[in-house]
Coordinates of C-alpha atoms and ligand atoms in Angstrom, one line a residue:
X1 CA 29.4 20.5 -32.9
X2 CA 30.1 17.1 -31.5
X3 CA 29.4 13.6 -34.1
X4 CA 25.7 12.5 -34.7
X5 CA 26.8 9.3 -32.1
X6 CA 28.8 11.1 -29.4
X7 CA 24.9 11.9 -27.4
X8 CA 24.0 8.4 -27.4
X9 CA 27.1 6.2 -27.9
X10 CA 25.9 2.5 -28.6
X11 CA 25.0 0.9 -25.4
X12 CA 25.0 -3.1 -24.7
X13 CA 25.0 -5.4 -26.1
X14 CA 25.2 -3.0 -29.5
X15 CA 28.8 -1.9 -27.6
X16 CA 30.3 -5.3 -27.2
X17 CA 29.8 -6.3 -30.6
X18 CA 31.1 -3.3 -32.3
X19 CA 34.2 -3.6 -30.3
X20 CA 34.5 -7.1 -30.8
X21 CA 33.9 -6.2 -34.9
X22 CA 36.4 -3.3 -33.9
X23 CA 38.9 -5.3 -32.5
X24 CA 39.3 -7.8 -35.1
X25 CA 39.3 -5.0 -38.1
X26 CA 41.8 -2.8 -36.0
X27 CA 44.3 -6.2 -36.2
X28 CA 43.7 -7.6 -39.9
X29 CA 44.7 -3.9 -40.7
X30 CA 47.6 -3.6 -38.8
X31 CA 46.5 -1.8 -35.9
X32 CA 49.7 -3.8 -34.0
X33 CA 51.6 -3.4 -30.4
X34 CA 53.6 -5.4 -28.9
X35 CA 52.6 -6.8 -25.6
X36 CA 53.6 -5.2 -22.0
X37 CA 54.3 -8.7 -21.5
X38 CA 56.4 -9.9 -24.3
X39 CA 57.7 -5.9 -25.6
X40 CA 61.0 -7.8 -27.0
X41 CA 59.4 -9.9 -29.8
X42 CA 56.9 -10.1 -32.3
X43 CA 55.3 -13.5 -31.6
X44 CA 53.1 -12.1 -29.3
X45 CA 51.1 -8.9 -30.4
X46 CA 47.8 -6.8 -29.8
X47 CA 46.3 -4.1 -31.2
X48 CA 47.3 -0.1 -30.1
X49 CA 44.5 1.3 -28.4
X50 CA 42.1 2.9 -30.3
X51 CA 38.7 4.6 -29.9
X52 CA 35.4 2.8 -30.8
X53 CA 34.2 5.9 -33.0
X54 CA 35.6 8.5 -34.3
X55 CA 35.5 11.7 -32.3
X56 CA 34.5 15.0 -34.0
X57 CA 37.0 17.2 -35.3
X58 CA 35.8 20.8 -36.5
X59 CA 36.8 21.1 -40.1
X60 CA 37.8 24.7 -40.1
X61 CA 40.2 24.1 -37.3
X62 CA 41.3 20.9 -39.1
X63 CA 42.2 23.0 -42.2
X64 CA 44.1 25.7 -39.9
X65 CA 45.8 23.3 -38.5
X66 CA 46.8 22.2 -42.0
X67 CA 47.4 25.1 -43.2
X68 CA 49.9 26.3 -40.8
X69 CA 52.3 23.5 -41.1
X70 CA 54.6 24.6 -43.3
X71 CA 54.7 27.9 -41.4
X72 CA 55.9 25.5 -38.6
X73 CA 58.5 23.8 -41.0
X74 CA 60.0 27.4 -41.6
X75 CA 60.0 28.5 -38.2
X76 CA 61.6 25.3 -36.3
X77 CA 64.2 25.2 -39.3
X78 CA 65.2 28.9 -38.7
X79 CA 65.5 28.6 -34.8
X80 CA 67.9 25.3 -35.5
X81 CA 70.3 27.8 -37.6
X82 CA 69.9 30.6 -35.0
X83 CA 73.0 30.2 -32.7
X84 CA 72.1 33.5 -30.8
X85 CA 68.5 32.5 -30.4
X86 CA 69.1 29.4 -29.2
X87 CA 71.8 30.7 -26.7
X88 CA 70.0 33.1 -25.1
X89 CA 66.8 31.4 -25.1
X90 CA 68.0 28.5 -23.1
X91 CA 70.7 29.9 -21.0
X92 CA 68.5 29.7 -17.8
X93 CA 67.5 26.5 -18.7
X94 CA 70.6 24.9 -19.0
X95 CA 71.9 26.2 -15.8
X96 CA 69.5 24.2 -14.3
X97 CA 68.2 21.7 -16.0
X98 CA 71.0 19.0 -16.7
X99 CA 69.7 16.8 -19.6
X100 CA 69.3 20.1 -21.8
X101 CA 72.1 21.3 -20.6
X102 CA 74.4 17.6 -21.8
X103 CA 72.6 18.1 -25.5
X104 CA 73.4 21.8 -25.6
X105 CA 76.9 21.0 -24.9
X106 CA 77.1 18.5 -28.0
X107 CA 75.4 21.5 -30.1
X108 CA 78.6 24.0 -29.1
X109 CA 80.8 21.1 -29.8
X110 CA 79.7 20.3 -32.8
X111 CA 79.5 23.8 -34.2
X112 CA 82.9 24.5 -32.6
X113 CA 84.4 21.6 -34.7
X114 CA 82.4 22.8 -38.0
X115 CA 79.4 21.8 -39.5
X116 CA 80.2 18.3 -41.7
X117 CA 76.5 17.9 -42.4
X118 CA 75.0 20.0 -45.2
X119 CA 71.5 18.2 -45.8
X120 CA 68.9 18.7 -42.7
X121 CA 65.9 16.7 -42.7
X122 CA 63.2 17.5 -39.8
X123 CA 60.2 15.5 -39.3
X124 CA 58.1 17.2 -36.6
X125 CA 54.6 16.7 -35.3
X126 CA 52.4 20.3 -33.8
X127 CA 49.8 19.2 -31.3
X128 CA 46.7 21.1 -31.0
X129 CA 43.7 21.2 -28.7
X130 CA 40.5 22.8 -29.6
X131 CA 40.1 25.2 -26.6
X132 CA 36.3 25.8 -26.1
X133 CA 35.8 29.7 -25.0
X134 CA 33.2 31.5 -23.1
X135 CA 30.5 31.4 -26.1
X136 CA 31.4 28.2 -27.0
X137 CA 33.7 28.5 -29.7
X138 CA 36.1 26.0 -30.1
X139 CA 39.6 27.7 -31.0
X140 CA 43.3 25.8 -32.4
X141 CA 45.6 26.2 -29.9
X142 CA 48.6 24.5 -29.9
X143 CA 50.2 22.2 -27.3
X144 CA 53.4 21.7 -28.3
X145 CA 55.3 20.8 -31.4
X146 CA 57.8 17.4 -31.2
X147 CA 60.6 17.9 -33.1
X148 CA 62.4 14.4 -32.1
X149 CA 60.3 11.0 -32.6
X150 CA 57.3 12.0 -33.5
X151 CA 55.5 8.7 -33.7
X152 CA 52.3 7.3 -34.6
X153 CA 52.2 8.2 -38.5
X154 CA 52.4 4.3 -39.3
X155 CA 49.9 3.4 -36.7
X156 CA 47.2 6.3 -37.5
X157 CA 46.6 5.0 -41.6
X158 CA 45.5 2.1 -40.6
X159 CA 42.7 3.4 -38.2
X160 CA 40.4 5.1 -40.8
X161 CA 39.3 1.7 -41.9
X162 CA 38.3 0.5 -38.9
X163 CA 36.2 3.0 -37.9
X164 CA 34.5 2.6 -41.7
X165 CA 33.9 -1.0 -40.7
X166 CA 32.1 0.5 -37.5
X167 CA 30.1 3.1 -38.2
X168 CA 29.2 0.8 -41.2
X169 CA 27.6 -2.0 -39.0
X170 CA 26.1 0.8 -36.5
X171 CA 23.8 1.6 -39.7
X172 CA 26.0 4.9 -40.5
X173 CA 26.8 3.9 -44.1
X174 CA 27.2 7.3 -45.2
X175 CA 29.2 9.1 -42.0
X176 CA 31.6 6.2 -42.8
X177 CA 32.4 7.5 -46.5
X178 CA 33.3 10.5 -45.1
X179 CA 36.1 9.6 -43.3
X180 CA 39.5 10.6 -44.6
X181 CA 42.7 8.8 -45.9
X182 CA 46.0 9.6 -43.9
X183 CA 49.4 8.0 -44.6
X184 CA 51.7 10.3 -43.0
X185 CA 54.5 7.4 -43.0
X186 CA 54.3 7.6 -47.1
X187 CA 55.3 11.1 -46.5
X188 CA 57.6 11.0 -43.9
X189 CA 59.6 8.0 -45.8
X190 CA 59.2 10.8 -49.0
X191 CA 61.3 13.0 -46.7
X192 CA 63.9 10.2 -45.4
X193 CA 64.2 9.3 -49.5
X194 CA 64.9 13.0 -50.2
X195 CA 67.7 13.2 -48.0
X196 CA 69.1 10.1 -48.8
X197 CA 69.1 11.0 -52.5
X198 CA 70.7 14.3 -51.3
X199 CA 73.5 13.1 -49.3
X200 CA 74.2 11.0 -52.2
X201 CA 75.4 7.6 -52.0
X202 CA 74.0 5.1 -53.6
X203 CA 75.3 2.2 -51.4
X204 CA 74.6 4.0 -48.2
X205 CA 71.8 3.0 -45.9
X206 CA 69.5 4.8 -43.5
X207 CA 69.5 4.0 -39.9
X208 CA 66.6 3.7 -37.2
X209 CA 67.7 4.5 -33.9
X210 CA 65.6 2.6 -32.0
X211 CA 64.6 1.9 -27.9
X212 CA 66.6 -1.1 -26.1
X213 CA 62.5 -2.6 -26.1
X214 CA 60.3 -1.7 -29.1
X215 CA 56.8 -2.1 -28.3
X216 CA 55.8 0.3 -31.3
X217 CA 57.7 -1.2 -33.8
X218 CA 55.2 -1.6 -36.2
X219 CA 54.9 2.2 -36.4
X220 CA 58.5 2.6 -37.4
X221 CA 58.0 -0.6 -39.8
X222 CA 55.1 1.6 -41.7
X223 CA 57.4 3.7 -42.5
X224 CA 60.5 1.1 -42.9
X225 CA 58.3 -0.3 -45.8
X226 CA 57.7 2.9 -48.0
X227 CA 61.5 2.9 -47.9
X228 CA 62.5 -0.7 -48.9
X229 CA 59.4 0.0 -51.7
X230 CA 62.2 2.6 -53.2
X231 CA 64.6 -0.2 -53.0
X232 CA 66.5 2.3 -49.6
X233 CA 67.9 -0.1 -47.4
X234 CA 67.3 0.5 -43.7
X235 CA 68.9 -0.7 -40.8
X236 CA 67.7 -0.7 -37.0
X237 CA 70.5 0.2 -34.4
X238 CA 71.0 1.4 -30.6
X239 CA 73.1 3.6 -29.2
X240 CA 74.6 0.5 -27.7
X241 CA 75.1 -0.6 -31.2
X242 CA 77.1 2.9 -32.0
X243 CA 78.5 3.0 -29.2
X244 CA 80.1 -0.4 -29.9
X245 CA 80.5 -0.6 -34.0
X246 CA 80.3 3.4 -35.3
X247 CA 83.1 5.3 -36.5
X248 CA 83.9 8.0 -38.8
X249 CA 86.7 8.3 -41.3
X250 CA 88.8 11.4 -42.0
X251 CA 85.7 12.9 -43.9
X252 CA 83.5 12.2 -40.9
X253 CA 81.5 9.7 -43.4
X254 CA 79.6 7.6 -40.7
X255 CA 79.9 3.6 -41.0
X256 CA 78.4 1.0 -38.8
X257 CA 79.2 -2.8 -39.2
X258 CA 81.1 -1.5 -42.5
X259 CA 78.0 0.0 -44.0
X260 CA 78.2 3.9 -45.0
X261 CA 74.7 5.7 -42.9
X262 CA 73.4 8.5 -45.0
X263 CA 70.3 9.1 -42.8
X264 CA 70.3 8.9 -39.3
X265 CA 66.6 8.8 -38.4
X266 CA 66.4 8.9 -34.5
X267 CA 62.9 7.3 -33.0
X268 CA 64.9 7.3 -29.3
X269 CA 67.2 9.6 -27.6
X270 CA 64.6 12.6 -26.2
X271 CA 64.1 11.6 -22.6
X272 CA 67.5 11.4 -19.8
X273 CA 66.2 7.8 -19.3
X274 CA 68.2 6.7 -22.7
X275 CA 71.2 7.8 -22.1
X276 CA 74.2 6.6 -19.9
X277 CA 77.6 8.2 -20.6
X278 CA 78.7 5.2 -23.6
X279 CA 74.7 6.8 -25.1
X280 CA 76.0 10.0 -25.0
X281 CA 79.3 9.3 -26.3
X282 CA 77.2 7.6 -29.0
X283 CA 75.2 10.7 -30.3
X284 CA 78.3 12.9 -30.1
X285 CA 79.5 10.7 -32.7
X286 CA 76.5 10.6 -34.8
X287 CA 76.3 14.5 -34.5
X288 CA 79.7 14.7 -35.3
X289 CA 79.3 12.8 -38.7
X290 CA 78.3 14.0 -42.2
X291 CA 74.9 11.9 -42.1
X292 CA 71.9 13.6 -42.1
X293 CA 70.1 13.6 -38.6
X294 CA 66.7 13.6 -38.1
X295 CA 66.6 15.8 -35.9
X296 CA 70.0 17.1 -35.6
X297 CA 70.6 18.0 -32.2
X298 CA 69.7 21.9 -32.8
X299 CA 66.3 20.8 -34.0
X300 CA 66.4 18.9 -30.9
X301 CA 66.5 22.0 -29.0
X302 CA 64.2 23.9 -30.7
X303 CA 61.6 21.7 -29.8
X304 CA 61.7 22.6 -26.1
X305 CA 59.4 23.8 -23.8
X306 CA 61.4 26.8 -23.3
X307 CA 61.2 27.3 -27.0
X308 CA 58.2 27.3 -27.3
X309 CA 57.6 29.9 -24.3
X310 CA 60.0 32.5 -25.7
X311 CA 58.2 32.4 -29.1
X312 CA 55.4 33.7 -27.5
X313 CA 57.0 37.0 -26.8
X314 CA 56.1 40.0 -28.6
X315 CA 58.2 40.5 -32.0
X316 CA 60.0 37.2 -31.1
X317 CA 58.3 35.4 -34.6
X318 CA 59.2 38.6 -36.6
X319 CA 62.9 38.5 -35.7
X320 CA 62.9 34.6 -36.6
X321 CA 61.0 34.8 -39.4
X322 CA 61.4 38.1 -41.0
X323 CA 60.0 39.2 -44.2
X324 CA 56.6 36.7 -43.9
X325 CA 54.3 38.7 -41.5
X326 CA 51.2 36.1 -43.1
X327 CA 53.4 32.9 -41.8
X328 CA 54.0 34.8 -38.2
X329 CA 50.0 35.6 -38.4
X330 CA 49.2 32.1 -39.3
X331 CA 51.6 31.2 -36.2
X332 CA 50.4 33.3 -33.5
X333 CA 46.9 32.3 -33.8
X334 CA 47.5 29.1 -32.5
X335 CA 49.3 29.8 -29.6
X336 CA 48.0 29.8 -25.9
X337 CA 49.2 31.7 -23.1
X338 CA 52.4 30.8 -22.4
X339 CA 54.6 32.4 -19.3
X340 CA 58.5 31.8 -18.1
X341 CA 59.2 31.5 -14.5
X342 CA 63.1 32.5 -15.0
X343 CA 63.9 34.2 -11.2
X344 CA 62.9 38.0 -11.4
X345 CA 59.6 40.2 -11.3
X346 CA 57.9 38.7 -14.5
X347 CA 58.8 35.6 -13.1
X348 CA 57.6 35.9 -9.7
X349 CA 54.3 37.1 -10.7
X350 CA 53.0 34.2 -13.2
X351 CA 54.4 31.8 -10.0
X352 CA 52.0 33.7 -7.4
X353 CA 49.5 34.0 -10.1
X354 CA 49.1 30.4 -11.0
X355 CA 49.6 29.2 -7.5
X356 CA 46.5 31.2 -6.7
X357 CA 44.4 29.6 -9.4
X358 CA 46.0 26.6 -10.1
X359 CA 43.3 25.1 -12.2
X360 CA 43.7 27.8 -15.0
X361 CA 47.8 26.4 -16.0
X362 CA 50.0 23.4 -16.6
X363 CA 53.1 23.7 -15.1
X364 CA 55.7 22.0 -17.7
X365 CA 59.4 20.5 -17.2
X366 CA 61.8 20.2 -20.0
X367 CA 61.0 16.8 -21.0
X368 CA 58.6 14.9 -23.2
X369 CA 57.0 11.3 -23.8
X370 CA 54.0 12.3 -21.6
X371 CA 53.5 11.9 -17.6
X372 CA 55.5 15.0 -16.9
X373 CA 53.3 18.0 -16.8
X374 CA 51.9 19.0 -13.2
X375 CA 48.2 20.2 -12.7
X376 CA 45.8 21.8 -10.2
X377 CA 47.3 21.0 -6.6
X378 CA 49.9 18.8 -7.6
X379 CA 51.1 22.1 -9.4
X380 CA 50.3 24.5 -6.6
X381 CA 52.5 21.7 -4.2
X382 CA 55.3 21.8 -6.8
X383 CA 55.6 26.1 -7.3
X384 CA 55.4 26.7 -3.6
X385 CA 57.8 24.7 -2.8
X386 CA 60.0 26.0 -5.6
X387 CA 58.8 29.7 -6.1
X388 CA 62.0 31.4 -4.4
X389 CA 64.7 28.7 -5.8
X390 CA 66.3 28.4 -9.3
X391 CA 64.3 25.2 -9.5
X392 CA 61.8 27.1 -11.0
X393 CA 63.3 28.4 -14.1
X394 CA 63.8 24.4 -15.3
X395 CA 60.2 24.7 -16.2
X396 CA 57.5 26.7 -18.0
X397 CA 53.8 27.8 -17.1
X398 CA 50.9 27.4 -19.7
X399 CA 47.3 28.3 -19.9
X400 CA 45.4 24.8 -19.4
X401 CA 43.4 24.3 -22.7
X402 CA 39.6 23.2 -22.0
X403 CA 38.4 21.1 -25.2
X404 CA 34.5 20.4 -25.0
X405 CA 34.5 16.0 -23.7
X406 CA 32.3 13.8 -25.8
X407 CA 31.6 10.4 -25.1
X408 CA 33.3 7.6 -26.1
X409 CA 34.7 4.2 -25.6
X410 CA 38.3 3.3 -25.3
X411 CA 39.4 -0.3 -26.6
X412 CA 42.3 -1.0 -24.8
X413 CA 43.6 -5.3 -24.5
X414 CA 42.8 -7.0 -21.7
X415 CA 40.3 -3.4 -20.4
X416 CA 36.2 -3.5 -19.8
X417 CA 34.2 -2.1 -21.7
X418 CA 32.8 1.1 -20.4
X419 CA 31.5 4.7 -21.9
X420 CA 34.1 7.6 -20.9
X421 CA 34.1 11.2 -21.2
X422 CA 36.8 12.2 -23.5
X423 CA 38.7 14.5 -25.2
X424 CA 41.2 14.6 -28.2
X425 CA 44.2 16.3 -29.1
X426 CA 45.1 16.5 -33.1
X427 CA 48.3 16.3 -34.6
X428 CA 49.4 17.4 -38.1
X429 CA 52.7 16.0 -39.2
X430 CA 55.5 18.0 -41.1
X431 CA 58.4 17.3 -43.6
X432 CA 61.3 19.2 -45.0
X433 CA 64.3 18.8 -46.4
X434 CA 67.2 21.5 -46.7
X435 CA 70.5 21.6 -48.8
X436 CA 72.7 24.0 -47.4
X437 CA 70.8 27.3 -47.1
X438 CA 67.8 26.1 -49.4
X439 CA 65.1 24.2 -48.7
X440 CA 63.9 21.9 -50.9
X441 CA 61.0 20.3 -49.8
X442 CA 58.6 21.6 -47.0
X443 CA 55.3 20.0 -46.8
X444 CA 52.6 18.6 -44.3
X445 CA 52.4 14.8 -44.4
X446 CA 49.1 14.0 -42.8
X447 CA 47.7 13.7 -39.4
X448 CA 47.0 11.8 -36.2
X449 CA 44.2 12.4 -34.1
X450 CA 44.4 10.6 -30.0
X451 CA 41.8 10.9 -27.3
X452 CA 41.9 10.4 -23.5
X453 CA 39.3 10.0 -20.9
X454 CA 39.1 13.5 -19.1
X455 CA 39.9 12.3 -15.7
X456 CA 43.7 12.0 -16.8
X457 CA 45.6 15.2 -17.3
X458 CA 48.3 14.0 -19.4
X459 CA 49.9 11.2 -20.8
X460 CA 50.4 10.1 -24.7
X461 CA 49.4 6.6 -26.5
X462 CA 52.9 5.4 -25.4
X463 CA 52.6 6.3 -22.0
X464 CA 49.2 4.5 -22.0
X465 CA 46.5 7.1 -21.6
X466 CA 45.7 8.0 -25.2
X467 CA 44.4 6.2 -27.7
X468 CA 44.2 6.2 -31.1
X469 CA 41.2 7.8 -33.1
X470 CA 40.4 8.9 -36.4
X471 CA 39.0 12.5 -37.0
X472 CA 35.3 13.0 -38.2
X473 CA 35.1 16.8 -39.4
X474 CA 31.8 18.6 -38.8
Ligands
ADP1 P1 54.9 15.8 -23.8 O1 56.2 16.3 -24.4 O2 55.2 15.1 -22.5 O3 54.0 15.1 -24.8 P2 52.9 17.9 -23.8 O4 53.1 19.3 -23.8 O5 52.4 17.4 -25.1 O6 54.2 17.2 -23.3 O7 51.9 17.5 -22.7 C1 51.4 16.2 -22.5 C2 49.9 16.1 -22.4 O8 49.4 17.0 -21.4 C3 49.2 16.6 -23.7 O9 49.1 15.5 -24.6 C4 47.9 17.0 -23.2 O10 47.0 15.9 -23.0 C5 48.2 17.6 -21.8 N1 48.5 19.1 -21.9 C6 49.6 19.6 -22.2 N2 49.5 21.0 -22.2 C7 48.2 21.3 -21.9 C8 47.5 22.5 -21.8 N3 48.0 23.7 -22.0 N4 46.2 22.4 -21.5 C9 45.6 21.1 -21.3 N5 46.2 20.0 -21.4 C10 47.6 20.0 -21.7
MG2 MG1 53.0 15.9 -26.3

C-alpha cells in the first residue's frame, strides 16, 4: 500500500510551491539545523531536511513496532546486567576491534572497583525497515537498535505540522487530519526527570554531553526544555570540559564547576572519532561516579553489532529473557538474518556465501553514526580480502532488507528540486528507568520516521542522506 500521492507526486510548478510553503512551515516550527557553514553558533540556521510528503507507513507494522518496545527495554536492560553474556559475546570482538575493546576495558574496571551507581536510565531507539517478500508483503524487520545518542526525538514533533500545512494546500484536507502527534523528547525528558528524582538531590543538575560542534542542537534543546519546564536544571558539557573541571569525592558524587551531576545524559561519545586519551580519561570518570548514565557504558555495549548478531541465535532470547516466551516471540519476529564471521567453519561459510551473492547482505563494522556499512562489490572487495584473517571477526554479516521505494521529494538547503525514489526506515523510541534490581518505568516514547533516495545504501540524517519524514499509516 503506498500513500494516495506517492504515484503522481506534485510536479511543477505545484512542486516548487509546496516546498517553498514547506520550507517556511518546517522553520516557524522549529524544524532547525545549524549550518555546515557556521555549525558553532546559532546566528546562522536552516531547517533539517525533511521530505515534501509524508511517506506511507503500514499501520499494522507501525503497531508491531510499538508494541514490541518495551520487550526491547527488557532485553537491552538484562544484557547490560549480564557480565557472562557480555564477555563471551564480545570476546572476538574485542581482540580485534580496538575502540570496543577501550570501552570494554572501562566496563571491567568499573565493575572491578564496584558498582556506585544504583539508578540506570536507557533511552534507546530500534530501527526497522519494512522488508517487502516474494508476494509482496511488507514485513518489520529490524535494523538495529541504538542504545547511545539516539537523536532526532526533538526534531521529529515538529514535522507532523508541516506536512498538515502540505497536504492541506495540495487539496488533501482530510489525509492531513490523519496524521499523528509525536513528542518523543516529552518522554525521553519524562525518563531523564525520573532518574533525577531517583538519584535524589535536589540541587543536582543533569548534564548533556555534547559534540566539540553541535549542528543538531536544537534536537537536544527539545528535550532541554521539557526539563527546565520541571524547573531540572541542565547543563551542556564536553569531555574536554570533564576532562578539565570533573571530580568525584570520597562517595564518588560527581561535581563539575562545583555543581553536583545527578544525570549524565551522553548525546556524544559512540564513534573512536571522539575520543583522545584526556576523552577517555574523561568517561572513566564519569563511569566511575554515582550519576546516572545514559547509557552507562554496559548499555553501551549491548548496543553493538555483535550483540545484536548473537541474539539471533537459537535459545539466546530465552536464556536472557527467561520466564516471558510472549516478549522473546514479540522479539524474534522482527529480526533479519543475521550471521557472525568469527574464524572457523560457520564463519567461513557465511563469508564465501555472501561473497558469492553480494547483493543479498550488508557487511557491518562495529561502529555507528551511518557511512560504515559495506554493500554489493564494495563488500565482495572488503571479505575477499579479509576472508582468511582475523579482520573478519571485527564485523558482522546481515541479510540486506528490500523496502518497496515510493516517490518523493527531498528538501534539503541550498538542493534542487527533483522527484527521487525513496525509501524509509522507522524508529520507535524507548524509555526506562531502574532502581537497583526493579524497574520502574519502561515505556515507548514515540517515533521517528527518515527516508533516503534508493541510490544511497546507508547513511543517517546526520550523516546527510536521510531526511526527516513523518509517517502516513495505510
Ligand atoms: P549505524 O549504526 O551506522 O546507523 P545501521 O545498522 O543503522 O548502522 O546502518 C546504517 C544504514 O544502513 C541504515 O540506516 C540503513 O539505511 C542501511 N542498512 C543497514 N542495515 C541494512 C540492511 N540489513 N538492509 C538494508 N539496509 C540496511
Ligand atoms: Mg542506524
Amino acid at each position: 500500500m503506498a500513500a494516495p500521492w506517492a504515484a503522481a507526486p506534485p510536479e511543477e510548478p505545484l512542486a516548487r510551491e509546496a516546498a517553498l510553503l514547506a520550507v517556511d512551515a518546517a522553520l516557524l516550527a522549529g524544524v532547525l539545523m545549524r549550518t555546515q557553514e557556521e555549525p558553532g553558533a546559532s546566528q546562522v540556521v536552516s531547517y533539517a531536511p525533511f521530505t515534501l510528503l509524508p511517506s506511507a507507513v503500514p499501520s499494522a507494522l507501525f503497531e508491531q513496532a510499538y508494541a514490541v518496545q518495551q520487550d526491547f527495554n527488557l532485553l537491552v536492560d538484562a544484557i547490560s546486567q549480564n557480565k557472562e553474556f557480555l564477555e563471551r559475546t564480545l570476546a572476538s570482538t574485542i581482540k580485534v576491534d580496538d575502540f570496543t575493546a577501550r570501552l570494554f576495558r572501562i566496563y571491567t574496571q568499573v565493575l572491578e572497583e564496584g558498582l556506585a551507581q544504583s539508578v540506570f536510565l536507557g533511552i534507546n531507539r530500534s530501527d526497522y525497515m519494512f522488508d517487502c517478500g516474494a508476494d509482496g508483503t511488507p514485513a518489520l524487520k529490524q535494523i538495529e537498535i541504538n542504545t547511545i545518542a539516539a537523536s532526532f526525538g526533538g526534531l521529529t514533533s515538529r514535522t507532523p505540522a508541516v506536512h498538515r500545512q502540505v497536504l492541506k494546500m495540495l487539496g488533501r484536507t482530510e489525509e492531513a487530519s490523519r496524521l499523528l502527534p509525536n513528542n518523543p523528547a516529552q518522554g525521553l525528558a519524562l525518563g531523564i526527570a525520573k532518574a533525577w528524582e531517583l538519584y535524589g538531590s535536589q540541587s543536582a543538575v543533569v548534564m548533556f554531553l555534547v559534540e566539540e560542534v553541535q549542528r543538531n542542537i536544537f534536537d537536544q534543546r527539545c528535550v532541554e526544555n521539557e526539563l527546565w519546564n520541571r524547573n531540572i536544571r541542565v547543563i551542556r558539557k564536553r569531555f574536554r570540559d570533564v576532562f578539565e573541571k570533573g571530580s568525584l569525592d570520597d562517595a564518588r558524587r560527581l561535581y563539575i564547576d562545583g555543581q553536583e551531576v545527578a544525570v549524565v545524559y551522553y548525546r556524544e561519545g559512540y564513534v573512536p572519532q571522539n575520543y583522545d586519551p584526556q576523552n577517555w580519561e574523561a568517561r572513566l570518570l564519569l563511569e566511575r561516579s554515582r550519576a546516572v548514565k545514559c547509557p552507562d557504558i554496559a548499555t553501551q555495549l549491548a548496543g553493538t553489532k555483535k550483540v545484536q548478531q548473537e541474539l539471533t541465535r537459537p535459545g539466546t532470547l530465552e536464556k536472557l529473557l527467561p520466564g516471558q516466551a510472549a516478549s522473546v516471540a514479540r522479539i524474534r519476529a522482527t529480526f533479519a538474518g543475521l550471521y557472525s564471521l568469527d574464524l572457523g567453519e560457520e564463519g567461513d561459510k557465511m563469508a564465501a556465501k555472501a561473497i558469492a551473492d553480494p547483493d543479498c547482505f550488508v557487511l557491518k563494522p562495529q561502529r555507528e553514526g551511518g557511512g560504515n556499512n559495506l554493500y554489493g562489490e564494495e563488500l565482495r572487495h572488503v571479505l575477499e580480502k579479509i576472508k582468511d584473517s582475523p579482520e573478519r571477526t571485527s564485523y558482522i554479516l546481515m541479510d540486506k532488507i528490500k523496502p518497496r521505494p515510493s516517490k518523493n521529494y527531498l528538501l534539503r538547503p541550498h538542493t534542487p528540486l527533483k522527484v527521487s525514489e525513496c525509501i524509509s526506515e522507522l524508529g520507535i523510541f524507548g524509555v526506562y528507568v531502574r532502581q537497583g534490581k526493579e524497574l520502574v518505568l519502561n515505556e515507548s516514547a514515540g517515533h521517528l520516521l527518515r527516508t533516503k533516495a534508493i541510490e544511497h545504501a546507508d547513511g543517517g540524517v546526520a550523516a546527510g542522506v536521510a531526511v526527516l519524514d513523518t509517517p502516513y499509516l495505510v
